[in-house]
Coordinates of C-alpha atoms in Angstrom, one line a residue:
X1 CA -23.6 -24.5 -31.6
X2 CA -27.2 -25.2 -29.9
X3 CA -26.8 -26.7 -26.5
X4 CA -27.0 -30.6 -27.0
X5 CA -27.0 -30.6 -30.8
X6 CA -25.2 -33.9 -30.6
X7 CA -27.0 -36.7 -30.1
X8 CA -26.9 -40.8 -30.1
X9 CA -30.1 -42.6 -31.8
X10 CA -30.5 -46.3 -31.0
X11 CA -33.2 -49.3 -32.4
X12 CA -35.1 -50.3 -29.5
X13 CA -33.8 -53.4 -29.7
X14 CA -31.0 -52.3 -27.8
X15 CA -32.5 -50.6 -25.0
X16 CA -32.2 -53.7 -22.3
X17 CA -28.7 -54.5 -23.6
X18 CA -27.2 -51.1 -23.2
X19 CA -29.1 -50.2 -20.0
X20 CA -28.6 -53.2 -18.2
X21 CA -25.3 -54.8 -17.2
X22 CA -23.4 -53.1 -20.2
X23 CA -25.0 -49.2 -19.1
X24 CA -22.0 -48.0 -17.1
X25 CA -19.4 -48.3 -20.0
X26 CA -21.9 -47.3 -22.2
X27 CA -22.7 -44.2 -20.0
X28 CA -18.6 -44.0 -19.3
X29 CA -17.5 -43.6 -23.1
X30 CA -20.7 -41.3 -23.7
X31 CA -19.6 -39.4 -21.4
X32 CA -16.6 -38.5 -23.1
X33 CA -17.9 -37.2 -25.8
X34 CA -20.7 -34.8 -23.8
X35 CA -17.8 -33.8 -21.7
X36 CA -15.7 -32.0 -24.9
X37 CA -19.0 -30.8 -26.1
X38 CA -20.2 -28.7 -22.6
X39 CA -24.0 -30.0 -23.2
X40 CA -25.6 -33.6 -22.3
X41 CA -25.6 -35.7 -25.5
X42 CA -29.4 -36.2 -26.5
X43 CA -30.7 -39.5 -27.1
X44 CA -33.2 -41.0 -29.8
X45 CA -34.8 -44.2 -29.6
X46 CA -36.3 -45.6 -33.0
X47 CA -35.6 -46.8 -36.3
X48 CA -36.8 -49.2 -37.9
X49 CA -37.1 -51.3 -34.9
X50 CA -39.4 -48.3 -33.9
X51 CA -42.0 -49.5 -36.6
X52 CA -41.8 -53.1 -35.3
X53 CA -42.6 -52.4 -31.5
X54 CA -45.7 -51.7 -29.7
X55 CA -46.5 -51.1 -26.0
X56 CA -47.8 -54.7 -24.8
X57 CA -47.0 -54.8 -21.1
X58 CA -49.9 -57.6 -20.7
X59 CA -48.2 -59.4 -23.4
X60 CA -51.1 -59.8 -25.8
X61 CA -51.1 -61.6 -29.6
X62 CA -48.9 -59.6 -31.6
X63 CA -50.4 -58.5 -34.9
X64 CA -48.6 -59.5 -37.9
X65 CA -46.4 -56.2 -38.4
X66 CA -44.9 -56.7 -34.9
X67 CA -42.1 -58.0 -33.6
X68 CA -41.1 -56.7 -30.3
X69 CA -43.1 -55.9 -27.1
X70 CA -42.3 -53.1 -24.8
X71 CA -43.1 -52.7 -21.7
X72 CA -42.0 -51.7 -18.2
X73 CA -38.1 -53.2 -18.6
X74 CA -37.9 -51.5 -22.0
X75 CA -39.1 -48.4 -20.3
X76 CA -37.0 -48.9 -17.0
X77 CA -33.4 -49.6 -18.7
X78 CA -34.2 -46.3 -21.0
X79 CA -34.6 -44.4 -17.6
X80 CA -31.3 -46.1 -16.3
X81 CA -29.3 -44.8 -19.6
X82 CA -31.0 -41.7 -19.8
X83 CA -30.5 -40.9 -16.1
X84 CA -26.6 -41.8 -16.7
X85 CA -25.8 -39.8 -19.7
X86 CA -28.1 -36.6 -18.2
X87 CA -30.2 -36.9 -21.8
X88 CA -33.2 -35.5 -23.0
X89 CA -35.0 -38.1 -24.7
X90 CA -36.8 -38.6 -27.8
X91 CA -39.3 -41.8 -28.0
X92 CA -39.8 -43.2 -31.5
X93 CA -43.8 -44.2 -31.7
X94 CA -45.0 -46.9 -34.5
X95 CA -47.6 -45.1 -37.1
X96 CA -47.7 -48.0 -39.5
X97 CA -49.9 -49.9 -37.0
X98 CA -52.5 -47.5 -37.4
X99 CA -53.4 -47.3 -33.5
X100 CA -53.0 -44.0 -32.2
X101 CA -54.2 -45.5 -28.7
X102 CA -51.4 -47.8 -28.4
X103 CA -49.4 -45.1 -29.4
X104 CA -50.7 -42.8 -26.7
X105 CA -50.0 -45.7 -24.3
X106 CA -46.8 -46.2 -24.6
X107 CA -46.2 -42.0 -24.6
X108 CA -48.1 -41.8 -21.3
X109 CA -45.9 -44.5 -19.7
X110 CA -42.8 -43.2 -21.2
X111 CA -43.4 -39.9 -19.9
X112 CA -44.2 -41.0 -16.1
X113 CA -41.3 -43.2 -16.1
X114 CA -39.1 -40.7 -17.7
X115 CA -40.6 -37.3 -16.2
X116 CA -38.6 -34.3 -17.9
X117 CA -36.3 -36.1 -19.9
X118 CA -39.0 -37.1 -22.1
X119 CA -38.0 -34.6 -24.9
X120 CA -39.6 -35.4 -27.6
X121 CA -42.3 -37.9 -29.7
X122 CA -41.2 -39.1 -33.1
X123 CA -44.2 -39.9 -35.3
X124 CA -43.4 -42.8 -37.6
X125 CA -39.8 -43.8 -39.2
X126 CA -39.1 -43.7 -42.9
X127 CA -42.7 -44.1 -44.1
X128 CA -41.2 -43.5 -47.5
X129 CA -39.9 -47.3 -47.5
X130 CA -43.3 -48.8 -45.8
X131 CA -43.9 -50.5 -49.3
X132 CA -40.3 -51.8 -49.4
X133 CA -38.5 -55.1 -47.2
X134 CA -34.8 -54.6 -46.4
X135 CA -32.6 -56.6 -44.0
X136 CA -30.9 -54.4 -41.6
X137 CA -28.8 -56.5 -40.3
X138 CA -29.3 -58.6 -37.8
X139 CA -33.3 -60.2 -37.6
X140 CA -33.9 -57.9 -34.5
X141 CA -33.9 -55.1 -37.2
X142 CA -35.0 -56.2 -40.3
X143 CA -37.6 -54.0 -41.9
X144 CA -40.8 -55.7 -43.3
X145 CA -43.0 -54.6 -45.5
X146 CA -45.7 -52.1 -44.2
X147 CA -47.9 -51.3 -47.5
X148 CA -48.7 -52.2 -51.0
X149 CA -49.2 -49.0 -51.9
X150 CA -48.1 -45.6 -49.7
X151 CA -48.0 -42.1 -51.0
X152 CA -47.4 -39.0 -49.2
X153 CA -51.0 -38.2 -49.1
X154 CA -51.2 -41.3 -47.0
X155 CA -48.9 -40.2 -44.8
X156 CA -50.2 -36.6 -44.4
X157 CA -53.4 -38.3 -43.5
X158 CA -52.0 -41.0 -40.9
X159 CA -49.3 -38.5 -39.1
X160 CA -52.3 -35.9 -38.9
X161 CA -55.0 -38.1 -36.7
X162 CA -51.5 -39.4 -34.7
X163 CA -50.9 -36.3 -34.0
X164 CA -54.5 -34.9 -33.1
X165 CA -54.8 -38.0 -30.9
X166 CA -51.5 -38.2 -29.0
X167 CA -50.6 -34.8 -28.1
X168 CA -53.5 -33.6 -26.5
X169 CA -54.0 -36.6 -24.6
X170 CA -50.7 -35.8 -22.1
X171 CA -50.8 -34.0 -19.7
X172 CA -47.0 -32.2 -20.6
X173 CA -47.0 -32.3 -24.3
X174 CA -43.1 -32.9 -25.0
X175 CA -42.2 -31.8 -28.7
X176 CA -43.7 -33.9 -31.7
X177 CA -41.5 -34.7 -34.2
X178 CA -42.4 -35.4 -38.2
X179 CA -40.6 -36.2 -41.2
X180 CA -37.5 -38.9 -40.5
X181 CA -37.8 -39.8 -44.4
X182 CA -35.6 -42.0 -45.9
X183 CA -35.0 -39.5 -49.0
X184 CA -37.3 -40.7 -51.6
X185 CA -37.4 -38.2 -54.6
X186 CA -40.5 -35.6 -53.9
X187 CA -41.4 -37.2 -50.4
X188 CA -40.8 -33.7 -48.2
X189 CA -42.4 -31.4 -50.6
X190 CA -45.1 -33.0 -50.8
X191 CA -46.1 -34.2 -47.3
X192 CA -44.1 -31.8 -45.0
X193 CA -45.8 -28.3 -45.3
X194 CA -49.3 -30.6 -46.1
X195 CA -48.6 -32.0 -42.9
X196 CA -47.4 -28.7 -41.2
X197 CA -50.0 -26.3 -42.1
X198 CA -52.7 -28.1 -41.6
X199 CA -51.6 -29.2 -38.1
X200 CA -50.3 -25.8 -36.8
X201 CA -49.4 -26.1 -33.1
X202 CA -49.1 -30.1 -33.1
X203 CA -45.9 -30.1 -35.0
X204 CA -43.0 -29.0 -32.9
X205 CA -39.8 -30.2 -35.3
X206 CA -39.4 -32.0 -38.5
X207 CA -36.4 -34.5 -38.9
X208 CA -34.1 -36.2 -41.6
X209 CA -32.4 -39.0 -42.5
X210 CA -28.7 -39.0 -44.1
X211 CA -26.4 -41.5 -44.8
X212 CA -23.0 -40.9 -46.7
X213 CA -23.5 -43.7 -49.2
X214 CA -27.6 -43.6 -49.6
X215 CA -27.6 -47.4 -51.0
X216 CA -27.4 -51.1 -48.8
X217 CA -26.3 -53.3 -51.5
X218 CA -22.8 -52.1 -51.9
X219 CA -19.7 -54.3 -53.2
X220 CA -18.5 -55.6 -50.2
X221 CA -15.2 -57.1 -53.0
X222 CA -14.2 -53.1 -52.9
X223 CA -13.6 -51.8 -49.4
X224 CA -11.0 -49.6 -50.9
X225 CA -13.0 -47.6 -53.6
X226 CA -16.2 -47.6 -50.5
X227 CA -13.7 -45.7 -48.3
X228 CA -12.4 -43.7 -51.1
X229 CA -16.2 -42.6 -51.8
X230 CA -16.5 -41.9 -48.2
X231 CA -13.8 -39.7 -48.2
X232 CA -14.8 -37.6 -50.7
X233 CA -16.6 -33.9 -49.9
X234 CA -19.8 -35.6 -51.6
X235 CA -20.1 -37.6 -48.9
X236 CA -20.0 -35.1 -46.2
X237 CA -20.9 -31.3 -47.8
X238 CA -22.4 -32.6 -50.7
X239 CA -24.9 -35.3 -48.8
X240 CA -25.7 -32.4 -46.2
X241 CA -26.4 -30.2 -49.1
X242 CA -29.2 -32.9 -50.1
X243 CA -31.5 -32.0 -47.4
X244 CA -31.5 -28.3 -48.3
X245 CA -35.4 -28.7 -49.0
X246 CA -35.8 -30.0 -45.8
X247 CA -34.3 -27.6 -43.9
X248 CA -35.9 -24.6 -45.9
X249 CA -39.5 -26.3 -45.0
X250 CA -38.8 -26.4 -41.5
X251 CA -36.9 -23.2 -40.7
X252 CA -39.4 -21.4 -42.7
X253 CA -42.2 -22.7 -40.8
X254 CA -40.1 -21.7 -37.7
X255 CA -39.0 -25.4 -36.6
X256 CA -36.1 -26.7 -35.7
X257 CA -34.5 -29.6 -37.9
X258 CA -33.7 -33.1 -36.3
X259 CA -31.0 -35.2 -38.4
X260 CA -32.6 -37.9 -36.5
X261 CA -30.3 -40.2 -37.9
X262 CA -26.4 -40.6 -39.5
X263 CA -24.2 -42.7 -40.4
X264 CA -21.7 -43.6 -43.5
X265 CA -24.2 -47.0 -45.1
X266 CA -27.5 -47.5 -44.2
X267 CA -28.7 -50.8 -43.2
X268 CA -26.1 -51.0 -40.2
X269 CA -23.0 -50.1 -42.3
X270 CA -20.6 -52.1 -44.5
X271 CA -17.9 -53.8 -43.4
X272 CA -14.7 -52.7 -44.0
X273 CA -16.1 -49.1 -44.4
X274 CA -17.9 -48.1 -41.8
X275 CA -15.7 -49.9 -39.1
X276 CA -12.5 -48.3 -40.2
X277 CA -11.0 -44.6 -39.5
X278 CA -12.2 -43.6 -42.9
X279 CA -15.6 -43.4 -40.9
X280 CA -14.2 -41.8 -38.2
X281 CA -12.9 -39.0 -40.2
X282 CA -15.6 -38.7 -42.3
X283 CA -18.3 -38.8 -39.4
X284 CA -16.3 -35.7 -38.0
X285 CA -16.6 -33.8 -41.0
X286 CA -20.5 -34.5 -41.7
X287 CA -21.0 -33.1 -38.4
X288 CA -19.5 -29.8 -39.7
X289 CA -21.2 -30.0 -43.0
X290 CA -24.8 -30.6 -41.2
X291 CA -23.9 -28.1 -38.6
X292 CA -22.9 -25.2 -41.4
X293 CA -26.1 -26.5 -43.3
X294 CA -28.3 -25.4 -40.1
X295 CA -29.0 -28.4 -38.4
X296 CA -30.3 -27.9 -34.5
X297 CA -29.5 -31.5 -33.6
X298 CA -28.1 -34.1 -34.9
X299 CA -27.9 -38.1 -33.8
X300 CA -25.7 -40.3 -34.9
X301 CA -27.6 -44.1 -35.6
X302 CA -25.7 -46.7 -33.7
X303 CA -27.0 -50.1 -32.1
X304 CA -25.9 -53.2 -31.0
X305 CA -24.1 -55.3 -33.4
X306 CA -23.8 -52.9 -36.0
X307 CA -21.0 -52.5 -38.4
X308 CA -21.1 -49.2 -38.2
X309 CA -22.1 -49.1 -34.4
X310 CA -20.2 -46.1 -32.4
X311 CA -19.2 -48.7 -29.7
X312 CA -19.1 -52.9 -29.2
X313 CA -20.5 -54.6 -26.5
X314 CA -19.8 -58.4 -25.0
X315 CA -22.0 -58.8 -21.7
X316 CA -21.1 -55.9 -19.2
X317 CA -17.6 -55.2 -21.9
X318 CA -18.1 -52.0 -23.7
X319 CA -15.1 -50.6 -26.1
X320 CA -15.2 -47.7 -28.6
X321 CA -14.9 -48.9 -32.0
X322 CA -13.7 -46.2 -35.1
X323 CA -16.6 -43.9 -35.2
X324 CA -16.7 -43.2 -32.1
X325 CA -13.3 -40.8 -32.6
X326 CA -14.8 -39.3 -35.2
X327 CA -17.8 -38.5 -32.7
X328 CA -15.3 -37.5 -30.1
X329 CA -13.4 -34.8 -32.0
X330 CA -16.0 -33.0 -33.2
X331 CA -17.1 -32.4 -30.1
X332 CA -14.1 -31.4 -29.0
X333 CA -13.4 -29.0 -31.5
X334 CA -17.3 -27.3 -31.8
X335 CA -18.3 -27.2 -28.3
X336 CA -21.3 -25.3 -27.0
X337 CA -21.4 -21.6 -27.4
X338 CA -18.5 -21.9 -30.2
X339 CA -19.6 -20.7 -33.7
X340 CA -18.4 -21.6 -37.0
X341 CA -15.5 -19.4 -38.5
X342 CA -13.5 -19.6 -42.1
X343 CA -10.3 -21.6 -42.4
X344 CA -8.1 -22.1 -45.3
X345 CA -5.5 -24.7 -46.1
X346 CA -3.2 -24.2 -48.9
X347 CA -0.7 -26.8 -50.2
X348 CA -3.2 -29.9 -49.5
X349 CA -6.3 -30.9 -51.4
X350 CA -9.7 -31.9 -49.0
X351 CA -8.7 -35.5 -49.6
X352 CA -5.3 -35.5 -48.1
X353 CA -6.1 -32.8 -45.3
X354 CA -9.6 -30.4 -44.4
X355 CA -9.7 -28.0 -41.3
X356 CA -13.1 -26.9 -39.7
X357 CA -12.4 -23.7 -37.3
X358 CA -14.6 -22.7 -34.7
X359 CA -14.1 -19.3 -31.9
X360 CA -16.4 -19.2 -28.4
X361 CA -17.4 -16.4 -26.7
X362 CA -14.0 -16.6 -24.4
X363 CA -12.1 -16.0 -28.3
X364 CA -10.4 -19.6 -28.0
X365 CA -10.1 -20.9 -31.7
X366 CA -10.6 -24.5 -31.9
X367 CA -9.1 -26.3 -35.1
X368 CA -9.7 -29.7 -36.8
X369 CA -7.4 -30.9 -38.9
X370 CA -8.9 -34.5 -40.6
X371 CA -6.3 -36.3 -42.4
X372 CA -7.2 -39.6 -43.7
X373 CA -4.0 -40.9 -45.2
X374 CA -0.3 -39.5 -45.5
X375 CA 1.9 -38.2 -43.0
X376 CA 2.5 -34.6 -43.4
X377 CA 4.1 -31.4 -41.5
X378 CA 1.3 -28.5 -41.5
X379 CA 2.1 -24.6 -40.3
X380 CA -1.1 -23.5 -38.4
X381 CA -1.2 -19.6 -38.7
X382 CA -3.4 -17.8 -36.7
X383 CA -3.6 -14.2 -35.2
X384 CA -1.1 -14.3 -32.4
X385 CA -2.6 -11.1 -30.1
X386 CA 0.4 -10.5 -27.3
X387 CA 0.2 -12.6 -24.2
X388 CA -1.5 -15.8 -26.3
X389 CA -0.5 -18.9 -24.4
X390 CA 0.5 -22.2 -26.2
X391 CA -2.1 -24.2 -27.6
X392 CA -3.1 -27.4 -26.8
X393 CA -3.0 -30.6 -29.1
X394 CA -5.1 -33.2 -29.1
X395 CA -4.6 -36.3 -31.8
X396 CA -5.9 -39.4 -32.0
X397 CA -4.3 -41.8 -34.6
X398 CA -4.8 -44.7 -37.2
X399 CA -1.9 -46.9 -39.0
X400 CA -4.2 -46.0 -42.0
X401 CA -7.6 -45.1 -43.1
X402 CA -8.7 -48.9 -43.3
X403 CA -7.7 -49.6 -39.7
X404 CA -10.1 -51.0 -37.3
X405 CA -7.9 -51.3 -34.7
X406 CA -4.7 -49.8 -33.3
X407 CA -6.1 -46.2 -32.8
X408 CA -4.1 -44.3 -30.6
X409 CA -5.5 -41.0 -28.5
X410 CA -2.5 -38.9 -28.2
X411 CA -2.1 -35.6 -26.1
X412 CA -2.7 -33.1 -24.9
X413 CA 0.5 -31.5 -25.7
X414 CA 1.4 -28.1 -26.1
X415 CA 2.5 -26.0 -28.9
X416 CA 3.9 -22.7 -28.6
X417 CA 3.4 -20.3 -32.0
X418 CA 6.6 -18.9 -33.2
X419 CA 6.7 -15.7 -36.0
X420 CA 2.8 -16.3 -36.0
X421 CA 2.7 -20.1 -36.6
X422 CA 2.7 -23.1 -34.9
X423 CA 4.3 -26.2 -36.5
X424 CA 2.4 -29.8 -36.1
X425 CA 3.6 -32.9 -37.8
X426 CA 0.2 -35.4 -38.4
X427 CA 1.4 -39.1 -38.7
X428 CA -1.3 -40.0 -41.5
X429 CA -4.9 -41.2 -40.7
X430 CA -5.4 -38.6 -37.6
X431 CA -8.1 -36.8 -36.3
X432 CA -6.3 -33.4 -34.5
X433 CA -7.5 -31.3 -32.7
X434 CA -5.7 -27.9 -31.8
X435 CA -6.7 -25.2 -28.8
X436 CA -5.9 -21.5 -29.3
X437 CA -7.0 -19.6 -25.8
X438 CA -7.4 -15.8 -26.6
X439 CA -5.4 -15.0 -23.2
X440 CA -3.6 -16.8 -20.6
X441 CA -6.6 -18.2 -17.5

């Protein structure tokens, strides 16, 4: 488990609303989650929104393409959130505009505003889709139309002179980051290792999209069969297994891999799906799948108004909505230092119950059990050295895998093993997650 492989990425649309009055219960819940994990929660600021903004401090004509300005407030309440959660940042820069000098501009304030936290530049976002409109919800994030015409050559061409003109032009190159395609069929192979070798020692990490169910228009008359889909290991190992190109391209090029963005539907989620505990369960589980894939970070797409957003805000009012669980036990359960190990579960089938295992350097085992429907009794058996102490249960509940509300954080509790098990009743749609230290503190 690389030290801060989780990570939150948010449109910059909702920089000023979740580092201004609504920043300490943003910061507060956040929190949470880095506290479970042992590492600061990195934090990405793009999207498409990414491709719609431009540094424009003196407040200039926009060209047609844009529709936010950033300036110093953008760049002020990003220092504000950033400072709060500890995060290393990652700034999302617009390549579709064609102005590397803008670009620059907005690096070189972002990096004296943000000093060190300044991580990491993302070049571009999706420029697979720049020929293709799609709402994203609300208007603050609705994707226009970039191109007529856009092939990967294009984009080879375009990253490349972003790249020789923005990095060399600060004064502490943070990482660059390329890729962040949307998963158009022959995108990566063609434009990645172009863009890669004939670039070596501008690129510093390559990044990918992934979203359970790759499609916007979904039937929103079927919530049921959506979560079902969710649910299923195709939408967690099989859709992590998708960006196996990807993460051969990078890792053999010796470059980290960015999942730059998750979630369960693109275009900010579908009701009904995405804002139920089927999301939460599932997010959980993707984060295993990516993490066993070889992921070195991964963010998780949330912003505000979102179906599928990780929290909801109203003015200064911040609450964690399903997801967010999902987020939370993971982190719990793979914290940093721990390392993936095999589990097995007999008697259940991946729909009803999964466990994901992982040991630290201390020996604790760490279990999560992800159990998106019925109630059922489960014998945990584990090696029981002499002198193990009870473990510790944590479980946070759902009347059902539909529920949007009424989710319960249970715990801890101990459990004590007896003849090499220890016995746990799960109350349906529950996200557990059991603590096994190796010896008594």
């Amino acid at each position: 488990m690389p030290a801060s492989f989780l990570g939150v990425s948010i449109e910059w649309t909702s920089v000023e609303p979740f580092g201004g009055a609504a920043r300490p219960g943003v910061v507060g819940l956040l929190r949470r989650v880095s506290r479970a994990a042992g590492a600061p929660l990195a934090l990405r600021v793009g999207g498409a929104s990414a491709e719609e903004a431009w540094w424009n401090p003196a407040g200039r004509a926009r060209p047609p393409s844009i529709r936010q300005d950033l300036g110093p407030r953008t760049l002020d309440a990003l220092a504000r959130l950033a400072r709060g959660l500890d995060a290393p940042v990652t700034v999302g820069l617009n390549l579709q505009l064609g102005d590397p000098a803008n670009a620059l501009a907005l690096a070189r304030a972002a990096q004296r505003r943000l000093g060190g936290r300044l991580d990491a530049l993302e070049v571009g976002n999706e420029p697979d889709l720049y020929t293709t409109a799609r709402d994203v919800g609300p208007p603050p994030v609705r994707r226009l139309r970039k191109r007529e015409r856009y092939t990967p050559g294009d984009y080879v061409r375009d990253a490349g002179r972003f790249l020789e003109a923005v990095v060399p032009g600060l004064p502490r190159p943070p990482w660059s980051v390329v890729g962040g395609f949307a998963g158009r069929a022959g995108w990566a192979e063609r434009a990645l290792p172009a863009l890669i070798d004939s670039r070596r020692g501008l690129v510093g990490s390559v990044s990918a999209h992934l979203y359970a169910l790759p499609r916007c228009a979904l039937d929103p008359e079927d919530p049921g069969g959506l979560r079902g889909r969710l649910l299923a290991l195709a939408a967690s190992e099989g859709r992590a297994g998708s960006l196996a190109t990807v993460f051969h391209i990078a890792h053999r090029r010796g470059l980290p891999i960015r999942v730059s963005e998750l979630n369960s539907v693109p275009c900010g989620g579908a009701p009904g799906v995405s804002d139920t505990f089927a999301a939460a369960v599932w997010l959980a589980d993707a984060l295993f799948a990516l993490l066993r894939a070889g992921a070195d970070r991964v963010h998780v797409h949330t912003w505000d108004g979102a179906v599928y957003g990780l929290f909801a805000r109203a003015g200064a009012t911040v609450r964690a909505r399903p997801p967010f669980y999902g987020l939370l036990a993971f982190a719990r359960a793979a914290p940093r230092g721990s390392r993936l190990v095999p589990v097995r579960v007999t008697g259940a089938g991946p729909r009803a119950l999964r466990a994901r295992a992982t040991v630290d350097r201390a020996r604790t085992v760490r279990l999560a059990l992800l159990a998106a429907s019925t109630a059922r009794r489960v014998r945990v058996r584990v090696p029981v050295a002499p002198g193990r102490p009870c473990a510790t249960l944590r479980l946070t509940t759902a009347p059902g895998p539909g529920a949007r509300a009424g989710i319960a954080e249970r715990g801890p509790r101990r459990h004590c093993p007896r003849a090499g098990a220890i016995a746990l009743a799960l109350p349906g749609a529950s996200l557990a997650v059991l603590e096994l230290p190796a010896r008594r503190p």
